[in-house]
Amino acid sequence: MDRFDTESDRKLCIVVSKGTLDGAYPSLIMANAAAAEGIDTHLFFTFWGMDVITKQKMDKLAVTPVGNTSMPIPQALAPMPGMATMATKMMRKQISDLDVPDVPEFMEMLHEMGVTMWACRMSVDMMGLDEDDFFEGVEDIISAGDFMELNEGAQLLFT
Amino acid sequence: MATETIAGTEVQVDEEGFFVDPNVWTEDMAGELASQVGVDELTEDHWTVIKFCRTDFDAKGESPTLRRVSTETGVPTKQLFALFPKKPAKKMSYVSGVPKPKGCV
């Protein structure tokens, strides 16, 4: 007997197209919550989302105040040197203060939890990347068509 | 609010079956609670997790998340999924008699 077994075959596919800290984290947090609920969870990384799975870049994701009116900095000052570095440092600290792991550790955790990660074929070709550039949790490089087959019947999120 | 009999004791539970008052939980209820969520036998690793859930809830007033259990007990996340299949966060809390975790990560 399992009182939490809903017998559902729920599946969630999240398209990650952004490579900023504030662009990537929401997807990772949703994927974590989904996996903990026993949902078959897939992440498809494309365009700037490729940075999240690229070994050389995944620990360097940043946030910029430029064009981001939600940040408490006047937009005229946002492009000044050092502003992006400061904003990134602050956001990383806020995340870490909540005991939420940094991006490489978070990806490792998701991989351990059984979240399946896919890299976009076109982005790989466009950016001149190959499998060796990716964090080892990445399952495979697949095309948009492959992804459509994979997400049949799934709930989809584009981020 | 419903009432269930766990290990011979009447316990008030919420609509999902979690204890309304975590203080009424005793160790001898864990086995029966576990069997209700598809965990047939409680191993030493299960107990490590259960005991941490209890002490952390007592200390913090809220249930630990998977991440917290893993970092504080050293039991890898993957192992938590093996111990409490499919829905480890809910199941470890349920067996420990504490509410389901509120934290996101």
CSV table of N, CA and C in Angstrom, one decimal, chain B:
chain,number,residue,atom,x,y,z
B,1,MET,N,-11.0,17.4,9.7
B,1,MET,CA,-9.9,16.6,10.3
B,1,MET,C,-10.3,15.2,10.6
B,2,ALA,N,-9.5,14.2,10.3
B,2,ALA,CA,-9.8,12.8,10.4
B,2,ALA,C,-9.0,12.2,11.6
B,3,THR,N,-9.5,11.0,12.0
B,3,THR,CA,-8.7,10.3,13.0
B,3,THR,C,-8.3,9.0,12.4
B,4,GLU,N,-7.1,8.6,12.7
B,4,GLU,CA,-6.6,7.3,12.3
B,4,GLU,C,-6.0,6.6,13.5
B,5,THR,N,-6.0,5.2,13.4
B,5,THR,CA,-5.4,4.5,14.5
B,5,THR,C,-4.1,4.0,14.1
B,6,ILE,N,-3.0,4.5,14.7
B,6,ILE,CA,-1.7,4.1,14.3
B,6,ILE,C,-1.0,3.5,15.5
B,7,ALA,N,-0.6,2.2,15.4
B,7,ALA,CA,0.0,1.5,16.4
B,7,ALA,C,-0.8,1.5,17.7
B,8,GLY,N,-2.1,1.3,17.5
B,8,GLY,CA,-3.0,1.2,18.6
B,8,GLY,C,-3.4,2.6,19.3
B,9,THR,N,-2.9,3.7,18.7
B,9,THR,CA,-3.2,5.0,19.3
B,9,THR,C,-4.1,5.8,18.3
B,10,GLU,N,-5.1,6.4,18.7
B,10,GLU,CA,-5.9,7.3,17.9
B,10,GLU,C,-5.1,8.6,17.6
B,11,VAL,N,-5.0,9.0,16.4
B,11,VAL,CA,-4.2,10.1,16.0
B,11,VAL,C,-5.0,11.0,15.1
B,12,GLN,N,-5.0,12.3,15.3
B,12,GLN,CA,-5.7,13.2,14.4
B,12,GLN,C,-4.7,13.6,13.3
B,13,VAL,N,-5.3,13.4,12.0
B,13,VAL,CA,-4.5,13.7,10.8
B,13,VAL,C,-5.2,14.7,9.9
B,14,ASP,N,-4.4,15.3,9.0
B,14,ASP,CA,-5.0,16.2,8.1
B,14,ASP,C,-5.5,15.5,6.9
B,15,GLU,N,-5.9,16.2,5.8
B,15,GLU,CA,-6.6,15.5,4.7
B,15,GLU,C,-5.6,14.6,3.9
B,16,GLU,N,-4.3,14.9,4.1
B,16,GLU,CA,-3.3,14.0,3.4
B,16,GLU,C,-2.8,12.9,4.3
B,17,GLY,N,-3.2,12.9,5.6
B,17,GLY,CA,-2.8,11.9,6.5
B,17,GLY,C,-1.6,12.3,7.4
B,18,PHE,N,-1.1,13.5,7.3
B,18,PHE,CA,0.0,14.0,8.1
B,18,PHE,C,-0.6,14.3,9.5
B,19,PHE,N,0.2,14.0,10.5
B,19,PHE,CA,-0.2,14.2,11.9
B,19,PHE,C,-0.5,15.7,12.1
B,20,VAL,N,-1.6,16.0,12.8
B,20,VAL,CA,-1.9,17.4,13.1
B,20,VAL,C,-0.9,17.9,14.2
B,21,ASP,N,-0.7,17.0,15.2
B,21,ASP,CA,0.3,17.3,16.3
B,21,ASP,C,1.5,16.4,16.2
B,22,PRO,N,2.6,16.8,15.7
B,22,PRO,CA,3.8,16.0,15.6
B,22,PRO,C,4.2,15.4,16.9
B,23,ASN,N,3.8,16.0,18.0
B,23,ASN,CA,4.3,15.5,19.3
B,23,ASN,C,3.7,14.2,19.8
B,24,VAL,N,2.6,13.8,19.1
B,24,VAL,CA,2.0,12.5,19.5
B,24,VAL,C,2.7,11.3,18.9
B,25,TRP,N,3.6,11.6,17.9
B,25,TRP,CA,4.3,10.6,17.3
B,25,TRP,C,5.3,9.9,18.2
B,26,THR,N,5.3,8.5,18.1
B,26,THR,CA,6.4,7.8,18.9
B,26,THR,C,7.1,6.8,17.9
B,27,GLU,N,8.3,6.4,18.3
B,27,GLU,CA,9.1,5.6,17.4
B,27,GLU,C,8.3,4.3,16.9
B,28,ASP,N,7.5,3.7,17.8
B,28,ASP,CA,6.9,2.5,17.4
B,28,ASP,C,5.7,2.7,16.4
B,29,MET,N,5.4,4.0,16.1
B,29,MET,CA,4.4,4.2,15.0
B,29,MET,C,5.1,4.2,13.6
B,30,ALA,N,6.4,4.4,13.6
B,30,ALA,CA,7.1,4.6,12.3
B,30,ALA,C,6.9,3.4,11.4
B,31,GLY,N,7.0,2.1,11.9
B,31,GLY,CA,6.8,1.0,11.1
B,31,GLY,C,5.5,0.9,10.3
B,32,GLU,N,4.4,1.2,11.1
B,32,GLU,CA,3.1,1.2,10.5
B,32,GLU,C,2.9,2.3,9.5
B,33,LEU,N,3.4,3.5,9.8
B,33,LEU,CA,3.3,4.6,8.9
B,33,LEU,C,4.1,4.3,7.6
B,34,ALA,N,5.3,3.7,7.8
B,34,ALA,CA,6.1,3.3,6.6
B,34,ALA,C,5.3,2.4,5.7
B,35,SER,N,4.6,1.4,6.3
B,35,SER,CA,3.9,0.4,5.5
B,35,SER,C,2.8,1.1,4.7
B,36,GLN,N,2.3,2.2,5.2
B,36,GLN,CA,1.2,2.9,4.5
B,36,GLN,C,1.7,3.6,3.3
B,37,VAL,N,3.1,3.8,3.2
B,37,VAL,CA,3.6,4.5,2.0
B,37,VAL,C,4.5,3.6,1.2
B,38,GLY,N,4.3,2.4,1.3
B,38,GLY,CA,5.0,1.4,0.5
B,38,GLY,C,6.4,1.1,0.9
B,39,VAL,N,6.8,1.4,2.2
B,39,VAL,CA,8.1,1.1,2.7
B,39,VAL,C,7.9,-0.1,3.7
B,40,ASP,N,8.3,-1.3,3.3
B,40,ASP,CA,8.0,-2.5,4.1
B,40,ASP,C,8.9,-2.7,5.3
B,41,GLU,N,10.1,-2.2,5.2
B,41,GLU,CA,11.0,-2.5,6.3
B,41,GLU,C,11.9,-1.2,6.5
B,42,LEU,N,12.0,-0.9,7.8
B,42,LEU,CA,12.8,0.3,8.1
B,42,LEU,C,14.2,-0.1,8.5
B,43,THR,N,15.2,0.3,7.6
B,43,THR,CA,16.6,-0.1,7.8
B,43,THR,C,17.2,1.0,8.7
B,44,GLU,N,18.5,0.8,9.0
B,44,GLU,CA,19.3,1.8,9.7
B,44,GLU,C,19.3,3.1,9.0
B,45,ASP,N,19.4,3.1,7.7
B,45,ASP,CA,19.4,4.4,6.9
B,45,ASP,C,18.1,5.1,7.1
B,46,HIS,N,17.0,4.3,7.0
B,46,HIS,CA,15.7,5.0,7.2
B,46,HIS,C,15.7,5.7,8.6
B,47,TRP,N,16.2,5.0,9.6
B,47,TRP,CA,16.2,5.6,10.9
B,47,TRP,C,17.0,6.8,11.1
B,48,THR,N,18.2,6.8,10.3
B,48,THR,CA,19.0,8.0,10.3
B,48,THR,C,18.2,9.2,9.8
B,49,VAL,N,17.4,9.0,8.8
B,49,VAL,CA,16.6,10.1,8.2
B,49,VAL,C,15.5,10.5,9.1
B,50,ILE,N,14.8,9.5,9.6
B,50,ILE,CA,13.7,9.7,10.5
B,50,ILE,C,14.1,10.5,11.8
B,51,LYS,N,15.2,10.1,12.4
B,51,LYS,CA,15.7,10.7,13.6
B,51,LYS,C,16.1,12.2,13.3
B,52,PHE,N,16.7,12.4,12.1
B,52,PHE,CA,17.1,13.8,11.7
B,52,PHE,C,15.8,14.6,11.5
B,53,CYS,N,14.8,14.1,10.8
B,53,CYS,CA,13.6,14.8,10.6
B,53,CYS,C,13.0,15.2,12.0
B,54,ARG,N,13.0,14.3,12.9
B,54,ARG,CA,12.4,14.6,14.2
B,54,ARG,C,13.2,15.7,14.9
B,55,THR,N,14.5,15.6,15.0
B,55,THR,CA,15.3,16.5,15.8
B,55,THR,C,15.3,17.9,15.1
B,56,ASP,N,15.4,17.9,13.7
B,56,ASP,CA,15.4,19.1,13.0
B,56,ASP,C,14.1,19.9,13.1
B,57,PHE,N,13.0,19.1,13.1
B,57,PHE,CA,11.7,19.7,13.3
B,57,PHE,C,11.6,20.3,14.7
B,58,ASP,N,12.0,19.6,15.7
B,58,ASP,CA,12.0,20.1,17.1
B,58,ASP,C,12.8,21.4,17.2
B,59,ALA,N,14.0,21.4,16.5
B,59,ALA,CA,14.9,22.6,16.6
B,59,ALA,C,14.4,23.8,15.8
B,60,LYS,N,13.9,23.5,14.6
B,60,LYS,CA,13.6,24.6,13.7
B,60,LYS,C,12.1,24.9,13.6
B,61,GLY,N,11.3,24.0,14.0
B,61,GLY,CA,9.8,24.2,13.9
B,61,GLY,C,9.3,24.0,12.5
B,62,GLU,N,10.1,23.5,11.6
B,62,GLU,CA,9.6,23.1,10.3
B,62,GLU,C,10.4,21.9,9.8
B,63,SER,N,9.7,21.2,8.9
B,63,SER,CA,10.3,19.9,8.4
B,63,SER,C,11.4,20.2,7.4
B,64,PRO,N,12.5,19.4,7.5
B,64,PRO,CA,13.6,19.6,6.6
B,64,PRO,C,13.3,19.2,5.2
B,65,THR,N,13.9,19.8,4.2
B,65,THR,CA,13.7,19.4,2.8
B,65,THR,C,14.7,18.3,2.5
B,66,LEU,N,14.6,17.7,1.3
B,66,LEU,CA,15.5,16.6,0.9
B,66,LEU,C,16.9,17.1,0.9
B,67,ARG,N,17.1,18.3,0.4
B,67,ARG,CA,18.4,18.9,0.3
B,67,ARG,C,19.0,19.0,1.7
B,68,ARG,N,18.2,19.5,2.7
B,68,ARG,CA,18.7,19.7,4.0
B,68,ARG,C,19.0,18.3,4.7
B,69,VAL,N,18.2,17.4,4.5
B,69,VAL,CA,18.4,16.0,5.1
B,69,VAL,C,19.7,15.4,4.5
B,70,SER,N,19.9,15.6,3.2
B,70,SER,CA,21.0,15.0,2.5
B,70,SER,C,22.3,15.7,3.0
B,71,THR,N,22.3,17.0,3.1
B,71,THR,CA,23.6,17.7,3.5
B,71,THR,C,23.9,17.5,5.0
B,72,GLU,N,22.8,17.4,5.8
B,72,GLU,CA,23.1,17.3,7.2
B,72,GLU,C,23.3,15.9,7.7
B,73,THR,N,22.8,14.9,7.0
B,73,THR,CA,23.0,13.5,7.5
B,73,THR,C,24.0,12.8,6.7
B,74,GLY,N,24.4,13.3,5.5
B,74,GLY,CA,25.3,12.7,4.6
B,74,GLY,C,24.7,11.6,3.8
B,75,VAL,N,23.4,11.3,3.9
B,75,VAL,CA,22.7,10.3,3.1
B,75,VAL,C,22.5,11.0,1.7
B,76,PRO,N,23.1,10.4,0.6
B,76,PRO,CA,23.0,11.1,-0.7
B,76,PRO,C,21.5,11.2,-1.2
B,77,THR,N,21.2,12.2,-1.9
B,77,THR,CA,19.8,12.4,-2.4
B,77,THR,C,19.3,11.2,-3.1
B,78,LYS,N,20.2,10.6,-3.9
B,78,LYS,CA,19.8,9.4,-4.7
B,78,LYS,C,19.3,8.3,-3.7
B,79,GLN,N,20.0,8.2,-2.6
B,79,GLN,CA,19.7,7.2,-1.6
B,79,GLN,C,18.3,7.5,-0.9
B,80,LEU,N,18.0,8.8,-0.8
B,80,LEU,CA,16.7,9.1,-0.2
B,80,LEU,C,15.6,8.7,-1.1
B,81,PHE,N,15.8,8.7,-2.4
B,81,PHE,CA,14.8,8.2,-3.4
B,81,PHE,C,14.7,6.7,-3.3
B,82,ALA,N,15.8,6.0,-2.9
B,82,ALA,CA,15.7,4.6,-2.8
B,82,ALA,C,15.0,4.2,-1.5
B,83,LEU,N,15.3,5.0,-0.4
B,83,LEU,CA,14.7,4.7,0.9
B,83,LEU,C,13.2,4.9,0.9
B,84,PHE,N,12.8,6.1,0.3
B,84,PHE,CA,11.4,6.5,0.3
B,84,PHE,C,11.0,6.7,-1.2
B,85,PRO,N,10.7,5.7,-1.9
B,85,PRO,CA,10.5,5.7,-3.4
B,85,PRO,C,9.5,6.8,-3.9
B,86,LYS,N,9.9,7.4,-5.0
B,86,LYS,CA,9.1,8.3,-5.7
B,86,LYS,C,8.8,9.7,-5.1
B,87,LYS,N,8.3,9.7,-3.9
B,87,LYS,CA,8.0,11.0,-3.2
B,87,LYS,C,8.8,11.1,-1.9
B,88,PRO,N,10.1,11.1,-1.9
B,88,PRO,CA,10.8,11.0,-0.7
B,88,PRO,C,10.6,12.1,0.3
B,89,ALA,N,10.3,13.4,-0.2
B,89,ALA,CA,10.1,14.5,0.8
B,89,ALA,C,8.9,14.3,1.6
B,90,LYS,N,7.8,13.9,0.9
B,90,LYS,CA,6.5,13.6,1.6
B,90,LYS,C,6.6,12.4,2.5
B,91,LYS,N,7.2,11.4,1.9
B,91,LYS,CA,7.2,10.1,2.7
B,91,LYS,C,8.1,10.1,3.9
B,92,MET,N,9.3,10.7,3.8
B,92,MET,CA,10.1,10.8,5.0
B,92,MET,C,9.5,11.6,6.1
B,93,SER,N,8.8,12.6,5.8
B,93,SER,CA,8.0,13.5,6.7
B,93,SER,C,6.9,12.7,7.3
B,94,TYR,N,6.2,12.0,6.5
B,94,TYR,CA,5.0,11.2,6.9
B,94,TYR,C,5.4,10.2,7.9
B,95,VAL,N,6.4,9.4,7.6
B,95,VAL,CA,6.9,8.3,8.5
B,95,VAL,C,7.4,8.9,9.8
B,96,SER,N,8.0,10.1,9.8
B,96,SER,CA,8.5,10.8,11.0
B,96,SER,C,7.5,11.5,11.8
B,97,GLY,N,6.2,11.6,11.2
B,97,GLY,CA,5.2,12.3,12.0
B,97,GLY,C,5.2,13.8,12.0
B,98,VAL,N,6.0,14.3,11.0
B,98,VAL,CA,6.1,15.8,10.9
B,98,VAL,C,5.4,16.3,9.7
B,99,PRO,N,5.0,17.6,9.6
B,99,PRO,CA,4.3,18.0,8.4
B,99,PRO,C,5.2,17.9,7.1
B,100,LYS,N,4.6,17.9,5.9
B,100,LYS,CA,5.4,17.9,4.7
B,100,LYS,C,6.2,19.2,4.6
B,101,PRO,N,7.4,19.1,4.1
B,101,PRO,CA,8.3,20.2,4.0
B,101,PRO,C,7.7,21.4,3.3
B,102,LYS,N,8.0,22.6,3.8
B,102,LYS,CA,7.5,23.8,3.1
B,102,LYS,C,8.5,24.5,2.2
B,103,GLY,N,9.8,24.2,2.5
B,103,GLY,CA,10.9,24.8,1.7
B,103,GLY,C,10.9,24.3,0.3
B,104,CYS,N,11.4,25.2,-0.6
B,104,CYS,CA,11.4,24.9,-2.1
B,104,CYS,C,12.5,23.9,-2.5
B,105,VAL,N,13.7,24.1,-1.8
B,105,VAL,CA,14.8,23.3,-2.2
B,105,VAL,C,15.4,22.7,-1.0
